Tab-separated table of C-alpha atoms and ligand atoms in Angstrom:
chain	number	residue	atom	x	y	z
Q	889	MET	CA	50.843	5.831	-38.708
Q	890	LEU	CA	54.286	7.153	-37.786
Q	891	ILE	CA	56.051	5.343	-34.973
Q	892	CYS	CA	59.252	6.743	-33.533
Q	893	ASP	CA	61.211	5.700	-30.449
Q	894	GLU	CA	63.335	8.773	-29.970
Q	895	TYR	CA	62.794	12.450	-30.868
Q	896	ILE	CA	65.990	14.494	-30.686
Q	897	THR	CA	66.142	18.311	-30.865
Q	898	PRO	CA	69.842	19.208	-31.187
Q	899	ALA	CA	70.828	22.689	-29.994
Q	900	THR	CA	73.726	23.103	-32.425
Q	901	LEU	CA	74.740	21.924	-35.874
Q	902	SER	CA	77.556	19.800	-34.438
Q	903	ASP	CA	75.078	18.134	-32.014
Q	904	ALA	CA	72.901	17.338	-35.050
Q	905	PHE	CA	75.813	15.759	-36.943
Q	906	ALA	CA	76.788	13.794	-33.828
Q	907	ALA	CA	73.214	12.448	-33.524
Q	908	MET	CA	73.182	11.595	-37.264
Q	909	GLU	CA	76.437	9.680	-36.877
Q	910	ARG	CA	75.259	7.918	-33.691
Q	911	HIS	CA	71.993	6.787	-35.312
Q	912	ARG	CA	73.293	6.218	-38.837
Q	913	GLY	CA	70.756	4.272	-40.941
Q	914	ARG	CA	67.994	4.701	-38.311
Q	915	TYR	CA	67.096	8.403	-38.391
Q	916	ARG	CA	65.195	10.959	-40.420
Q	917	VAL	CA	65.808	14.679	-40.247
Q	918	VAL	CA	62.700	16.812	-39.778
Q	919	ALA	CA	62.045	20.533	-39.285
Q	920	GLY	CA	58.346	21.499	-39.213
Q	921	CYS	CA	57.186	17.927	-39.947
Q	922	THR	CA	54.350	19.290	-42.113
Q	923	ASP	CA	55.342	17.076	-45.046
Q	924	THR	CA	56.612	14.129	-43.020
Q	925	LEU	CA	53.577	13.697	-40.742
Q	926	PRO	CA	50.848	13.630	-43.435
Q	927	TRP	CA	53.065	11.335	-45.554
Q	928	ALA	CA	53.113	8.822	-42.717
Q	929	ARG	CA	49.702	9.464	-41.177
Q	930	GLU	CA	47.643	9.240	-44.355
Q	931	GLY	CA	49.038	5.795	-45.011
Q	932	ARG	CA	50.598	6.815	-48.301
Q	933	ALA	CA	53.724	5.109	-47.081
Q	934	GLY	CA	51.893	2.438	-45.092
Q	935	ASP	CA	52.836	2.193	-41.416
Q	936	VAL	CA	56.113	3.959	-41.011
Q	937	GLU	CA	58.571	3.225	-38.289
Q	938	ILE	CA	61.459	5.649	-38.075
Q	939	PRO	CA	63.434	4.802	-34.927
Q	940	VAL	CA	64.898	8.299	-34.516
Q	941	LEU	CA	63.607	11.707	-35.624
Q	942	ILE	CA	66.191	14.489	-35.530
Q	943	ASP	CA	64.399	17.854	-35.429
Q	944	VAL	CA	66.758	20.594	-36.654
Q	945	SER	CA	64.292	23.468	-36.258
Q	946	LYS	CA	65.735	24.756	-32.969
Q	947	ILE	CA	69.328	25.142	-34.175
Q	948	PRO	CA	70.065	28.911	-34.008
Q	949	GLU	CA	72.189	28.960	-37.197
Q	950	LEU	CA	69.301	27.444	-39.137
Q	951	ASN	CA	67.022	30.260	-37.931
Q	952	GLU	CA	69.254	33.199	-38.846
Q	953	ARG	CA	68.250	35.846	-41.364
Q	954	ARG	CA	70.943	38.120	-42.748
Q	955	ALA	CA	70.538	40.693	-45.490
Q	956	ASP	CA	73.042	43.073	-47.026
Q	957	GLY	CA	72.662	45.239	-50.140
Q	958	ALA	CA	73.132	42.305	-52.501
Q	959	HIS	CA	72.049	39.080	-50.802
Q	960	VAL	CA	69.657	37.535	-48.327
Q	961	ARG	CA	70.797	34.518	-46.315
Q	962	LEU	CA	67.956	32.524	-44.816
Q	963	GLY	CA	68.509	29.690	-42.346
Q	964	ALA	CA	66.930	26.453	-43.584
Q	965	ALA	CA	64.556	26.342	-40.605
Q	966	THR	CA	63.039	29.746	-41.429
Q	967	PRO	CA	59.266	29.291	-41.080
Q	968	VAL	CA	57.050	30.483	-43.936
Q	969	GLN	CA	55.239	32.839	-41.541
Q	970	ARG	CA	58.406	34.956	-41.277
Q	971	PHE	CA	57.869	36.212	-44.833
Q	972	LEU	CA	54.738	37.935	-43.529
Q	973	ASP	CA	56.252	39.222	-40.284
Q	974	ASP	CA	59.742	40.384	-41.255
Q	975	ALA	CA	59.780	43.787	-43.000
Q	976	VAL	CA	63.318	43.272	-44.356
Q	977	LEU	CA	62.241	40.056	-46.079
Q	978	GLY	CA	59.155	41.802	-47.455
Q	979	ARG	CA	61.357	44.547	-48.945
Q	980	THR	CA	64.167	42.375	-50.308
Q	981	MET	CA	62.020	39.427	-51.481
Q	982	PRO	CA	58.901	41.193	-52.799
Q	983	ALA	CA	57.032	38.111	-54.116
Q	984	MET	CA	57.479	36.120	-50.909
Q	985	PRO	CA	54.810	37.713	-48.685
Q	986	ARG	CA	52.304	37.149	-51.498
Q	987	CYS	CA	53.389	33.537	-51.733
Q	988	ALA	CA	53.171	33.114	-47.940
Q	989	VAL	CA	49.609	34.457	-47.868
Q	990	TRP	CA	48.551	31.587	-50.152
Q	991	PHE	CA	50.657	29.011	-48.343
Q	992	ALA	CA	48.512	26.628	-46.255
Q	993	ASP	CA	47.015	28.253	-43.132
Q	994	ASP	CA	48.303	30.067	-40.037
Q	995	GLN	CA	49.189	26.900	-38.141
Q	996	ILE	CA	51.054	25.186	-40.966
Q	997	ARG	CA	52.819	28.437	-41.923
Q	998	ALA	CA	54.186	28.749	-38.400
Q	999	HIS	CA	55.893	25.342	-38.670
Q	1000	ALA	CA	56.558	24.732	-42.367
Q	1001	THR	CA	60.154	25.634	-43.188
Q	1002	VAL	CA	62.019	26.789	-46.271
Q	1003	GLY	CA	64.465	23.868	-45.985
Q	1004	GLY	CA	61.635	21.316	-45.696
Q	1005	ASN	CA	59.894	22.754	-48.749
Q	1006	ILE	CA	62.953	22.458	-50.981
Q	1007	VAL	CA	64.075	19.039	-49.724
Q	1008	ASN	CA	60.561	17.658	-50.158
Q	1009	ALA	CA	60.945	18.763	-53.794
Q	1010	SER	CA	57.292	18.671	-54.776
Q	1011	PRO	CA	56.747	19.835	-58.383
Q	1012	ALA	CA	54.033	22.051	-56.853
Q	1013	ALA	CA	56.109	23.521	-53.992
Q	1014	ASP	CA	55.276	27.207	-53.681
Q	1015	LEU	CA	58.523	28.543	-52.211
Q	1016	ILE	CA	60.789	26.996	-54.843
Q	1017	PRO	CA	59.702	29.129	-57.846
Q	1018	CYS	CA	60.016	32.296	-55.729
Q	1019	LEU	CA	63.511	31.297	-54.636
Q	1020	ILE	CA	64.556	30.299	-58.156
Q	1021	ALA	CA	63.456	33.736	-59.353
Q	1022	HIS	CA	65.938	35.134	-56.801
Q	1023	ASP	CA	68.747	32.941	-58.243
Q	1024	ALA	CA	68.886	31.099	-54.922
Q	1025	ALA	CA	71.737	28.825	-53.914
Q	1026	VAL	CA	71.431	26.035	-51.354
Q	1027	GLU	CA	74.089	25.786	-48.677
Q	1028	LEU	CA	74.717	22.193	-47.593
Q	1029	ALA	CA	76.824	20.935	-44.713
Q	1030	THR	CA	78.202	17.684	-43.371
Q	1031	ALA	CA	80.257	17.189	-40.216
Q	1032	ASN	CA	83.333	17.695	-42.399
Q	1033	GLY	CA	82.541	20.677	-44.609
Q	1034	ARG	CA	80.149	22.782	-46.631
Q	1035	ARG	CA	79.221	23.187	-50.269
Q	1036	SER	CA	76.840	25.367	-52.218
Q	1037	LEU	CA	74.638	24.473	-55.159
Q	1038	ALA	CA	72.236	26.519	-57.310
Q	1039	LEU	CA	68.680	25.664	-56.243
Q	1040	ARG	CA	67.738	24.755	-59.819
Q	1041	GLU	CA	70.525	22.127	-59.741
Q	1042	PHE	CA	69.577	20.946	-56.254
Q	1043	THR	CA	65.967	20.195	-57.270
Q	1044	LEU	CA	66.241	17.272	-59.680
Q	1045	GLY	CA	62.602	16.182	-60.142
Q	1046	PRO	CA	59.548	15.083	-58.162
Q	1047	GLY	CA	60.827	14.185	-54.663
Q	1048	LYS	CA	64.420	14.121	-55.889
Q	1049	THR	CA	67.234	16.411	-54.797
Q	1050	ALA	CA	71.014	16.450	-54.818
Q	1051	LEU	CA	71.083	16.080	-51.001
Q	1052	GLN	CA	73.577	13.415	-50.023
Q	1053	GLU	CA	73.645	10.992	-47.123
Q	1054	GLY	CA	74.769	12.747	-43.939
Q	1055	GLU	CA	74.127	16.234	-45.376
Q	1056	LEU	CA	71.897	18.973	-43.992
Q	1057	VAL	CA	70.570	22.048	-45.736
Q	1058	THR	CA	71.815	24.899	-43.578
Q	1059	ALA	CA	70.736	27.984	-45.559
Q	1060	ILE	CA	69.443	29.488	-48.762
Q	1061	VAL	CA	71.370	32.442	-50.171
Q	1062	CYS	CA	69.611	34.535	-52.788
Q	1063	ASP	CA	69.650	37.904	-54.541
Q	1064	ALA	CA	68.189	40.778	-52.522
Q	1065	LEU	CA	65.787	42.588	-54.872
Q	1066	PRO	CA	64.592	45.795	-53.171
Q	1067	GLY	CA	62.786	48.110	-55.564
Q	1068	TYR	CA	61.300	45.216	-57.546
Q	1069	GLY	CA	57.555	44.708	-57.697
Q	1070	GLY	CA	56.529	41.176	-56.773
Q	1071	SER	CA	53.573	38.960	-57.500
Q	1072	PHE	CA	52.643	35.348	-56.795
Q	1073	GLU	CA	49.764	33.777	-58.668
Q	1074	LYS	CA	48.413	30.407	-57.564
Q	1075	VAL	CA	45.487	28.162	-58.376
Q	1076	GLY	CA	44.486	24.831	-56.900
Q	1077	HIS	CA	41.446	22.621	-56.531
Q	1078	ARG	CA	40.065	24.802	-53.751
Q	1079	ARG	CA	40.584	28.419	-52.714
Q	1080	SER	CA	42.707	27.644	-49.652
Q	1081	LEU	CA	44.825	24.916	-48.046
Q	1082	VAL	CA	45.691	23.318	-51.331
Q	1083	ILE	CA	48.722	22.316	-53.283
Q	1084	SER	CA	49.108	24.415	-56.422
Q	1085	THR	CA	47.891	23.183	-59.798
Q	1086	VAL	CA	49.845	26.063	-61.290
Q	1087	CYS	CA	51.801	28.809	-59.561
Q	1088	LEU	CA	53.904	31.636	-60.919
Q	1089	ALA	CA	56.370	33.953	-59.193
Q	1090	VAL	CA	56.978	37.313	-60.873
Q	1091	LEU	CA	59.565	39.980	-60.070
Q	1092	VAL	CA	59.756	43.195	-62.087
Q	1093	LYS	CA	62.130	46.165	-61.971
Q	1094	LEU	CA	61.221	49.233	-64.032
Q	1095	ASP	CA	63.201	52.360	-64.920
Q	1096	ALA	CA	62.733	55.526	-62.846
Q	1097	ALA	CA	59.859	56.703	-65.061
Q	1098	GLY	CA	58.051	53.357	-64.655
Q	1099	ARG	CA	58.005	52.790	-68.409
Q	1100	VAL	CA	60.777	50.321	-69.288
Q	1101	PHE	CA	61.421	46.812	-67.949
Q	1102	GLU	CA	64.959	46.876	-66.533
Q	1103	ASP	CA	64.694	43.316	-65.232
Q	1104	VAL	CA	62.053	40.581	-65.179
Q	1105	ARG	CA	62.255	37.276	-63.345
Q	1106	LEU	CA	59.598	34.617	-63.824
Q	1107	ALA	CA	59.451	31.108	-62.360
Q	1108	ILE	CA	56.688	28.561	-62.650
Q	1109	ALA	CA	55.723	25.379	-60.762
Q	1110	GLY	CA	53.011	22.730	-60.873
Q	1111	VAL	CA	53.175	22.141	-64.623
Q	1112	CYS	CA	56.585	20.516	-65.056
Q	1113	PRO	CA	58.702	17.960	-63.138
Q	1114	ALA	CA	60.557	20.674	-61.226
Q	1115	PRO	CA	59.914	24.415	-60.860
Q	1116	ARG	CA	61.781	26.445	-63.484
Q	1117	ARG	CA	62.494	29.924	-64.819
Q	1118	LEU	CA	60.730	31.208	-67.957
Q	1119	THR	CA	63.918	32.643	-69.415
Q	1120	GLU	CA	62.636	33.251	-72.948
Q	1121	ILE	CA	59.873	35.491	-71.682
Q	1122	GLU	CA	62.250	37.248	-69.291
Q	1123	GLN	CA	64.602	38.015	-72.191
Q	1124	ALA	CA	61.760	39.178	-74.412
Q	1125	LEU	CA	60.842	41.810	-71.826
Q	1126	ARG	CA	64.210	43.118	-70.610
Q	1127	GLY	CA	64.920	46.624	-71.906
Q	1128	VAL	CA	61.492	46.817	-73.541
Q	1129	ARG	CA	58.864	49.513	-73.065
Q	1130	LEU	CA	55.940	48.493	-70.851
Q	1131	SER	CA	52.699	48.302	-72.841
Q	1132	SER	CA	49.519	46.241	-72.883
Q	1133	ALA	CA	50.418	45.011	-76.364
Q	1134	LYS	CA	53.826	43.742	-75.189
Q	1135	LEU	CA	52.272	41.941	-72.216
Q	1136	GLU	CA	49.700	40.275	-74.486
Q	1137	GLU	CA	52.492	39.276	-76.864
Q	1138	VAL	CA	54.650	37.553	-74.227
Q	1139	ALA	CA	51.644	35.874	-72.614
Q	1140	ASP	CA	50.988	34.296	-76.025
Q	1141	MET	CA	54.529	32.949	-76.401
Q	1142	PRO	CA	54.477	29.176	-76.996
Q	1143	LEU	CA	54.609	27.370	-73.693
Q	1144	ASP	CA	56.148	23.925	-74.023
Q	1145	VAL	CA	56.767	24.241	-70.305
Q	1146	VAL	CA	53.359	22.647	-69.563
Q	1147	GLN	CA	54.253	18.962	-69.354
Q	1148	SER	CA	51.536	17.757	-66.955
Q	1149	ARG	CA	49.809	14.561	-68.045
Q	1150	THR	CA	46.338	15.905	-67.264
Q	1151	ARG	CA	44.371	19.068	-68.049
Q	1152	GLN	CA	47.029	20.468	-70.365
Q	1153	GLU	CA	44.700	22.917	-72.153
Q	1154	TYR	CA	43.340	24.199	-68.856
Q	1155	ARG	CA	46.843	24.652	-67.463
Q	1156	ARG	CA	47.987	26.522	-70.597
Q	1157	ASP	CA	45.025	28.900	-70.242
Q	1158	VAL	CA	45.880	29.422	-66.589
Q	1159	VAL	CA	49.533	30.090	-67.378
Q	1160	ARG	CA	48.564	32.697	-69.966
Q	1161	GLY	CA	46.233	34.446	-67.516
Q	1162	PHE	CA	48.831	34.269	-64.737
Q	1163	LEU	CA	51.509	35.770	-66.965
Q	1164	MET	CA	49.279	38.741	-67.763
Q	1165	ARG	CA	48.032	39.208	-64.229
Q	1166	GLY	CA	51.392	38.550	-62.579
Q	1167	LEU	CA	53.268	40.959	-64.843
Q	1168	ILE	CA	50.634	43.665	-64.454
Q	1169	ASN	CA	50.490	43.294	-60.665
Q	1170	ALA	CA	54.269	43.240	-60.300
Q	1171	ALA	CA	54.683	46.214	-62.677
Q	1172	LYS	CA	52.101	48.228	-60.729
Q	1173	ARG	CA	53.948	47.481	-57.482
Q	1174	ALA	CA	57.229	48.462	-59.144
Q	1175	GLY	CA	55.791	51.928	-59.840
Q	1176	ALA	CA	54.513	51.543	-63.422
Q	1177	ASP	CA	53.248	54.555	-65.296
Q	1178	PRO	CA	49.462	53.897	-65.143
Q	1179	THR	CA	48.932	55.018	-68.724
Q	1180	ALA	CA	51.076	52.087	-69.944
Q	1181	LEU	CA	48.792	49.451	-68.425
Q	1182	PRO	CA	45.465	48.090	-69.684
Q	1183	GLN	CA	42.712	50.429	-68.518
Q	1184	ASP	CA	40.295	47.555	-67.990
Q	1185	PHE	CA	42.831	45.656	-65.859
Q	1186	GLU	CA	40.677	45.468	-62.729
Q	1187	THR	CA	37.859	43.684	-64.531
Q	1188	THR	CA	39.967	41.531	-66.842
Q	1189	TYR	CA	42.898	40.340	-64.766
Q	1190	ALA	CA	42.546	41.352	-61.105
S	1435	FAD	C1	47.619	21.284	-44.657
S	1435	FAD	C2	48.894	21.508	-45.422
S	1435	FAD	C3	48.948	22.555	-46.343
S	1435	FAD	C4	50.112	22.765	-47.088
S	1435	FAD	N1	50.111	23.797	-47.963
S	1435	FAD	C5	51.230	24.016	-48.711
S	1435	FAD	C6	51.249	25.095	-49.651
S	1435	FAD	O1	50.301	25.876	-49.781
S	1435	FAD	N2	52.376	25.238	-50.406
S	1435	FAD	C7	53.463	24.405	-50.292
S	1435	FAD	O2	54.450	24.590	-50.998
S	1435	FAD	N3	53.467	23.392	-49.389
S	1435	FAD	C8	52.386	23.182	-48.593
S	1435	FAD	N4	52.381	22.152	-47.690
S	1435	FAD	C9	53.554	21.281	-47.592
S	1435	FAD	C10	54.542	21.653	-46.453
S	1435	FAD	O3	53.961	22.450	-45.465
S	1435	FAD	C11	55.804	22.369	-47.002
S	1435	FAD	O4	56.446	21.608	-47.999
S	1435	FAD	C12	56.805	22.742	-45.891
S	1435	FAD	O5	57.617	23.809	-46.348
S	1435	FAD	C13	57.678	21.585	-45.436
S	1435	FAD	O6	58.541	22.042	-44.404
S	1435	FAD	P1	58.720	21.221	-43.053
S	1435	FAD	O7	59.799	21.889	-42.279
S	1435	FAD	O8	57.427	21.042	-42.337
S	1435	FAD	O9	59.211	19.799	-43.636
S	1435	FAD	P2	59.441	18.400	-42.915
S	1435	FAD	O10	58.196	17.575	-43.029
S	1435	FAD	O11	60.009	18.573	-41.544
S	1435	FAD	O12	60.581	17.830	-43.868
S	1435	FAD	C14	60.323	17.617	-45.242
S	1435	FAD	C15	61.549	16.943	-45.862
S	1435	FAD	O13	62.664	17.794	-45.758
S	1435	FAD	C16	63.742	17.190	-45.051
S	1435	FAD	N5	64.377	18.281	-44.314
S	1435	FAD	C17	63.774	19.258	-43.591
S	1435	FAD	N6	64.670	20.148	-43.186
S	1435	FAD	C18	65.880	19.731	-43.621
S	1435	FAD	C19	67.220	20.254	-43.524
S	1435	FAD	N7	67.482	21.410	-42.899
S	1435	FAD	N8	68.214	19.568	-44.113
S	1435	FAD	C20	67.973	18.416	-44.776
S	1435	FAD	N9	66.735	17.871	-44.907
S	1435	FAD	C21	65.704	18.530	-44.339
S	1435	FAD	C22	63.094	16.098	-44.227
S	1435	FAD	O14	64.004	15.041	-43.956
S	1435	FAD	C23	61.974	15.644	-45.145
S	1435	FAD	O15	62.467	14.763	-46.113
S	1435	FAD	C24	51.247	21.930	-46.898
S	1435	FAD	C25	51.194	20.898	-45.950
S	1435	FAD	C26	50.045	20.699	-45.228
S	1435	FAD	C27	50.023	19.587	-44.204
């Protein structure tokens, strides 16, 4: 059970830092609380008493969304649901709506935030691989200044991040990728409301004829201590002609990325299938020439 004496909802970032200073050593920052509440309620942490909860989800700066031609800046308190509702996000972050569809359910999606997902740093977090594929950087602030860190450097391992005492995540800044085709493949113990056993974010840009991979970005989670890019496969595809044979070839590349202690063979099979399906789906959405793709795709990989 979670016991708390005071629940503070600061209206500005400086109010939040003032509350953090006032309650130093006695507070926990929360946003949607969708990780914090089950952690306490299910007794995983025993009975938890946190004297002060500081809820940063109402701070306007943490809810901003800005996009220019090159970058998207997302406030840390952006709820996952926004990836389904905001057309600009759908266009500039093409794998995200597909990730959001598989993320929890309507109620959790409305509260779960981007900042909470990355600070919780689960090896199976769904948003992190998508953001890593966008070369995301994390913007961090204290009362005295700001710094920025690549997301792959911020996420250090299961439950571990580079967040320091007195720091808040204010925003995520990532590449805007309009014109890319996106895909998000996920499997878990059940069909819905589950943490991923394996998930894969795929972003593909093709040439104007839909025949050559101009760019490929792949990031995986659930199978290694922290989500990561599959750079070897990305490199093997860049500048290469799209063909079924090439997709089969990269899906067969050795995958030492699977480091889970259990069900390694199963996970390797899943990763192979996800690579094929994810690349095909993303290529189709990027405008692939249909003759370059496996004709039996719908039955084999859909
Ligand atoms: C039923 C259910 C289904 C779920 N399904 C999924 C799923 O499909 N995929 C998935 O990835 N996750 C899932 N989750 C986990 C959870 O919803 C996400 O990790 C969510 O993004 C967490 O965000 P939050 O704002 O609710 O985090 P909170 O619980 O509020 O916070 C989590 C952590 O982040 C810290 N924090 C939050 N915001 C900030 C900030 N701005 N600065 C510094 N620290 C901060 C908190 O101190 C805490 O340590 C599920 C959870 C539940 C209960």
